[in-house]
Amino acid sequence: SSSAKQNTNKTIVQKFVRQWQIYLKQSVCGGGIALALLYLNVLTFHALMTAYLVWRGMGLETIGVCRGIANIIGLLGTVAYHYSVTKMSLKSTGMWSITFQFVCLTLSYASLFIHDLNSSLILLVVGVCASRIGLWVFDITVTQIMQEHVPDSERGVVGGVQESLYAFFGLISYFLGIVFPDPAQFFILVVTGYASV
């Protein structure tokens, strides 16, 4: 029984290592890892930033409207993607989109250093909303590149590892929220997420 359990554990570890080897040998794994790292970013209208905005005095109704605007702007990313790939390569589309997101999040990051509450919140929210275009275009671009360059026989393994990376980095962002629960420490989470972009 103990021997069977050891063999099972050994098989699981070997399978895990083999799946990572398959993933890492892909020419597109860099783009996949870059996309997964974006899940560390807390500059999005999810729980951690919502708690911070409430702490800063923003009303829930206003946050809801901003979240809706961010989603609509994100949907514009699909239009921007379609237009971009008709004019330039997928690689160029990915590069401008992640650069655009970085610039927008730089505005949001800069808002942490502005002492005027209203100006700070406006800059934070505008940067986050605008960054959705870059995020969506980058996400679609990396997904398309993976579909084109990952062999059919390895697509399931690569997709599984990719999804596990999303979950892992998303979990880390929430873990950091537990380690730094005080809204006054939100800047630590922002720096971590900003660095991941």
Coordinates of C-alpha atoms in Angstrom, one line a residue:
S1 CA 0.0 0.0 0.0
S2 CA 2.8 2.4 0.9
S3 CA 4.7 1.4 -2.3
A4 CA 1.6 2.0 -4.4
K5 CA 1.1 5.4 -2.8
Q6 CA 4.8 6.3 -3.5
N7 CA 4.4 5.2 -7.2
T8 CA 1.2 7.3 -7.5
N9 CA 3.0 10.3 -6.1
K10 CA 6.0 9.7 -8.4
T11 CA 3.7 9.4 -11.4
I12 CA 1.9 12.7 -10.5
V13 CA 5.2 14.5 -10.1
Q14 CA 6.5 13.1 -13.4
K15 CA 3.3 14.1 -15.2
F16 CA 3.5 17.6 -13.7
V17 CA 7.1 18.0 -14.8
R18 CA 6.3 16.7 -18.3
Q19 CA 3.4 19.1 -18.8
W20 CA 5.6 22.0 -17.8
Q21 CA 8.3 20.8 -20.2
I22 CA 5.7 20.8 -23.0
Y23 CA 4.5 24.3 -22.1
L24 CA 8.0 25.8 -21.8
K25 CA 9.2 24.4 -25.1
Q26 CA 6.4 26.4 -26.9
S27 CA 7.7 29.4 -28.8
V28 CA 4.7 31.3 -27.4
C29 CA 5.2 30.5 -23.7
G30 CA 6.7 34.0 -23.1
G31 CA 3.5 35.6 -24.2
G32 CA 1.4 33.2 -22.1
I33 CA 3.5 33.9 -19.0
A34 CA 3.2 37.7 -19.6
L35 CA -0.6 37.4 -19.9
A36 CA -0.7 35.3 -16.7
L37 CA 1.3 37.8 -14.8
L38 CA -1.4 40.4 -15.5
Y39 CA -3.6 38.4 -13.0
L40 CA -1.3 39.9 -10.2
N41 CA -2.7 43.4 -11.1
V42 CA -5.1 44.8 -8.6
L43 CA -5.8 47.9 -10.7
T44 CA -9.1 46.5 -11.9
F45 CA -12.7 46.8 -10.5
H46 CA -12.5 43.6 -8.4
A47 CA -12.8 43.1 -4.7
L48 CA -9.5 44.6 -3.6
M49 CA -9.7 47.9 -5.5
T50 CA -13.4 48.2 -4.7
A51 CA -12.6 48.0 -1.0
Y52 CA -9.9 50.6 -1.5
L53 CA -12.3 52.9 -3.4
V54 CA -15.0 52.6 -0.6
W55 CA -12.3 53.3 2.0
R56 CA -11.4 56.5 0.0
G57 CA -15.0 57.6 0.2
M58 CA -16.3 56.6 -3.3
G59 CA -20.0 55.5 -3.2
L60 CA -21.0 52.0 -4.3
E61 CA -23.3 53.4 -7.0
T62 CA -20.4 55.4 -8.5
I63 CA -18.1 52.3 -8.3
G64 CA -20.8 50.3 -10.1
V65 CA -21.1 52.9 -12.9
C66 CA -17.3 53.0 -13.2
R67 CA -17.2 49.2 -13.4
G68 CA -19.8 49.2 -16.1
I69 CA -17.9 51.9 -18.1
A70 CA -14.7 49.8 -17.7
N71 CA -16.5 46.8 -19.1
I72 CA -17.9 48.7 -22.1
I73 CA -14.4 50.2 -22.8
G74 CA -13.0 46.7 -22.5
L75 CA -15.5 45.5 -25.2
L76 CA -14.1 48.2 -27.4
G77 CA -10.9 46.2 -27.2
T78 CA -12.4 43.6 -29.4
V79 CA -13.1 46.2 -32.0
A80 CA -9.5 47.6 -31.6
Y81 CA -8.1 44.1 -31.9
H82 CA -10.0 43.4 -35.2
Y83 CA -8.9 46.8 -36.6
S84 CA -5.3 46.3 -35.5
V85 CA -4.8 42.8 -37.0
T86 CA -6.0 44.0 -40.3
K87 CA -3.3 46.7 -40.3
M88 CA -0.4 45.0 -38.5
S89 CA 0.9 41.6 -37.3
L90 CA -0.3 39.8 -34.2
K91 CA 3.1 40.5 -32.5
S92 CA 2.8 44.2 -33.2
T93 CA -0.8 44.2 -31.9
G94 CA 0.4 42.5 -28.7
M95 CA 3.2 45.0 -28.3
W96 CA 1.1 48.1 -28.7
S97 CA -1.7 46.7 -26.5
I98 CA 0.5 45.8 -23.5
T99 CA 2.3 49.2 -23.9
F100 CA -1.1 51.0 -23.9
Q101 CA -2.1 49.1 -20.8
F102 CA 1.1 50.0 -19.1
V103 CA 0.8 53.7 -19.9
C104 CA -2.8 53.7 -18.6
L105 CA -1.8 51.9 -15.4
T106 CA 1.0 54.4 -15.0
L107 CA -1.6 57.1 -14.7
S108 CA -3.4 55.0 -12.0
Y109 CA -0.1 54.3 -10.2
A110 CA 0.7 58.1 -10.3
S111 CA -2.7 58.8 -8.6
L112 CA -1.4 57.3 -5.4
F113 CA 1.0 60.2 -5.1
I114 CA -1.6 63.0 -5.6
H115 CA -2.8 64.5 -2.3
D116 CA -6.1 65.9 -3.6
L117 CA -8.6 63.2 -3.0
N118 CA -10.9 63.9 -6.0
S119 CA -8.1 64.3 -8.5
S120 CA -6.4 61.2 -7.2
L121 CA -9.6 59.1 -7.5
I122 CA -10.4 60.4 -11.0
L123 CA -6.9 59.6 -12.3
L124 CA -7.0 56.2 -10.7
V125 CA -10.4 55.3 -12.2
V126 CA -9.7 56.8 -15.6
G127 CA -6.4 55.0 -15.9
V128 CA -8.0 51.7 -14.9
C129 CA -11.0 52.1 -17.3
A130 CA -8.8 53.0 -20.2
S131 CA -6.4 50.1 -19.5
R132 CA -9.2 47.7 -20.3
I133 CA -8.6 48.2 -24.0
G134 CA -5.0 47.2 -23.8
L135 CA -5.8 44.2 -21.6
W136 CA -8.5 42.8 -23.8
V137 CA -6.5 43.3 -27.0
F138 CA -3.4 41.7 -25.4
D139 CA -5.5 38.8 -24.1
I140 CA -7.1 38.1 -27.5
T141 CA -3.7 38.5 -29.2
V142 CA -1.9 36.0 -27.0
T143 CA -4.8 33.5 -27.3
Q144 CA -4.8 33.8 -31.1
I145 CA -1.0 33.4 -31.2
M146 CA -1.3 30.3 -29.1
Q147 CA -4.0 28.8 -31.3
E148 CA -1.9 29.4 -34.4
H149 CA 1.5 28.1 -33.0
V150 CA 0.7 25.4 -30.5
P151 CA 0.4 21.9 -32.1
D152 CA -3.0 20.3 -31.9
S153 CA -1.6 17.3 -29.9
E154 CA -0.2 19.6 -27.2
R155 CA -3.0 22.3 -27.1
G156 CA -4.8 20.6 -24.1
V157 CA -1.7 20.5 -22.0
V158 CA -0.6 24.0 -22.9
G159 CA -4.1 25.3 -22.2
G160 CA -4.2 23.5 -18.9
V161 CA -0.9 24.9 -17.7
Q162 CA -1.9 28.4 -18.9
E163 CA -5.2 28.3 -16.9
S164 CA -3.2 27.1 -13.9
L165 CA -0.9 30.1 -14.2
Y166 CA -4.0 32.4 -14.3
A167 CA -5.3 30.8 -11.1
F168 CA -1.9 30.9 -9.4
F169 CA -1.2 34.6 -10.0
G170 CA -4.8 35.5 -9.2
L171 CA -4.5 33.6 -5.9
I172 CA -1.2 35.4 -5.2
S173 CA -3.0 38.8 -5.6
Y174 CA -5.6 37.8 -3.1
F175 CA -3.0 36.3 -0.8
L176 CA -1.3 39.7 -0.8
G177 CA -4.6 41.3 0.1
I178 CA -4.7 39.0 3.2
V179 CA -1.1 39.9 4.1
F180 CA -1.7 43.6 3.5
P181 CA -5.4 44.0 4.5
D182 CA -5.3 47.7 5.5
P183 CA -6.6 49.9 2.7
A184 CA -3.7 52.3 3.5
Q185 CA -1.4 49.5 2.3
F186 CA -3.2 49.3 -1.1
F187 CA -0.2 50.9 -2.7
I188 CA 1.9 47.8 -1.9
L189 CA -0.6 45.7 -4.0
V190 CA -0.6 48.3 -6.7
V191 CA 3.2 48.3 -6.9
T192 CA 3.2 44.5 -7.2
G193 CA 0.6 44.5 -9.9
Y194 CA 2.1 47.4 -11.7
A195 CA 5.5 45.7 -11.8
S196 CA 3.9 42.6 -13.3
V197 CA 2.6 44.6 -16.3

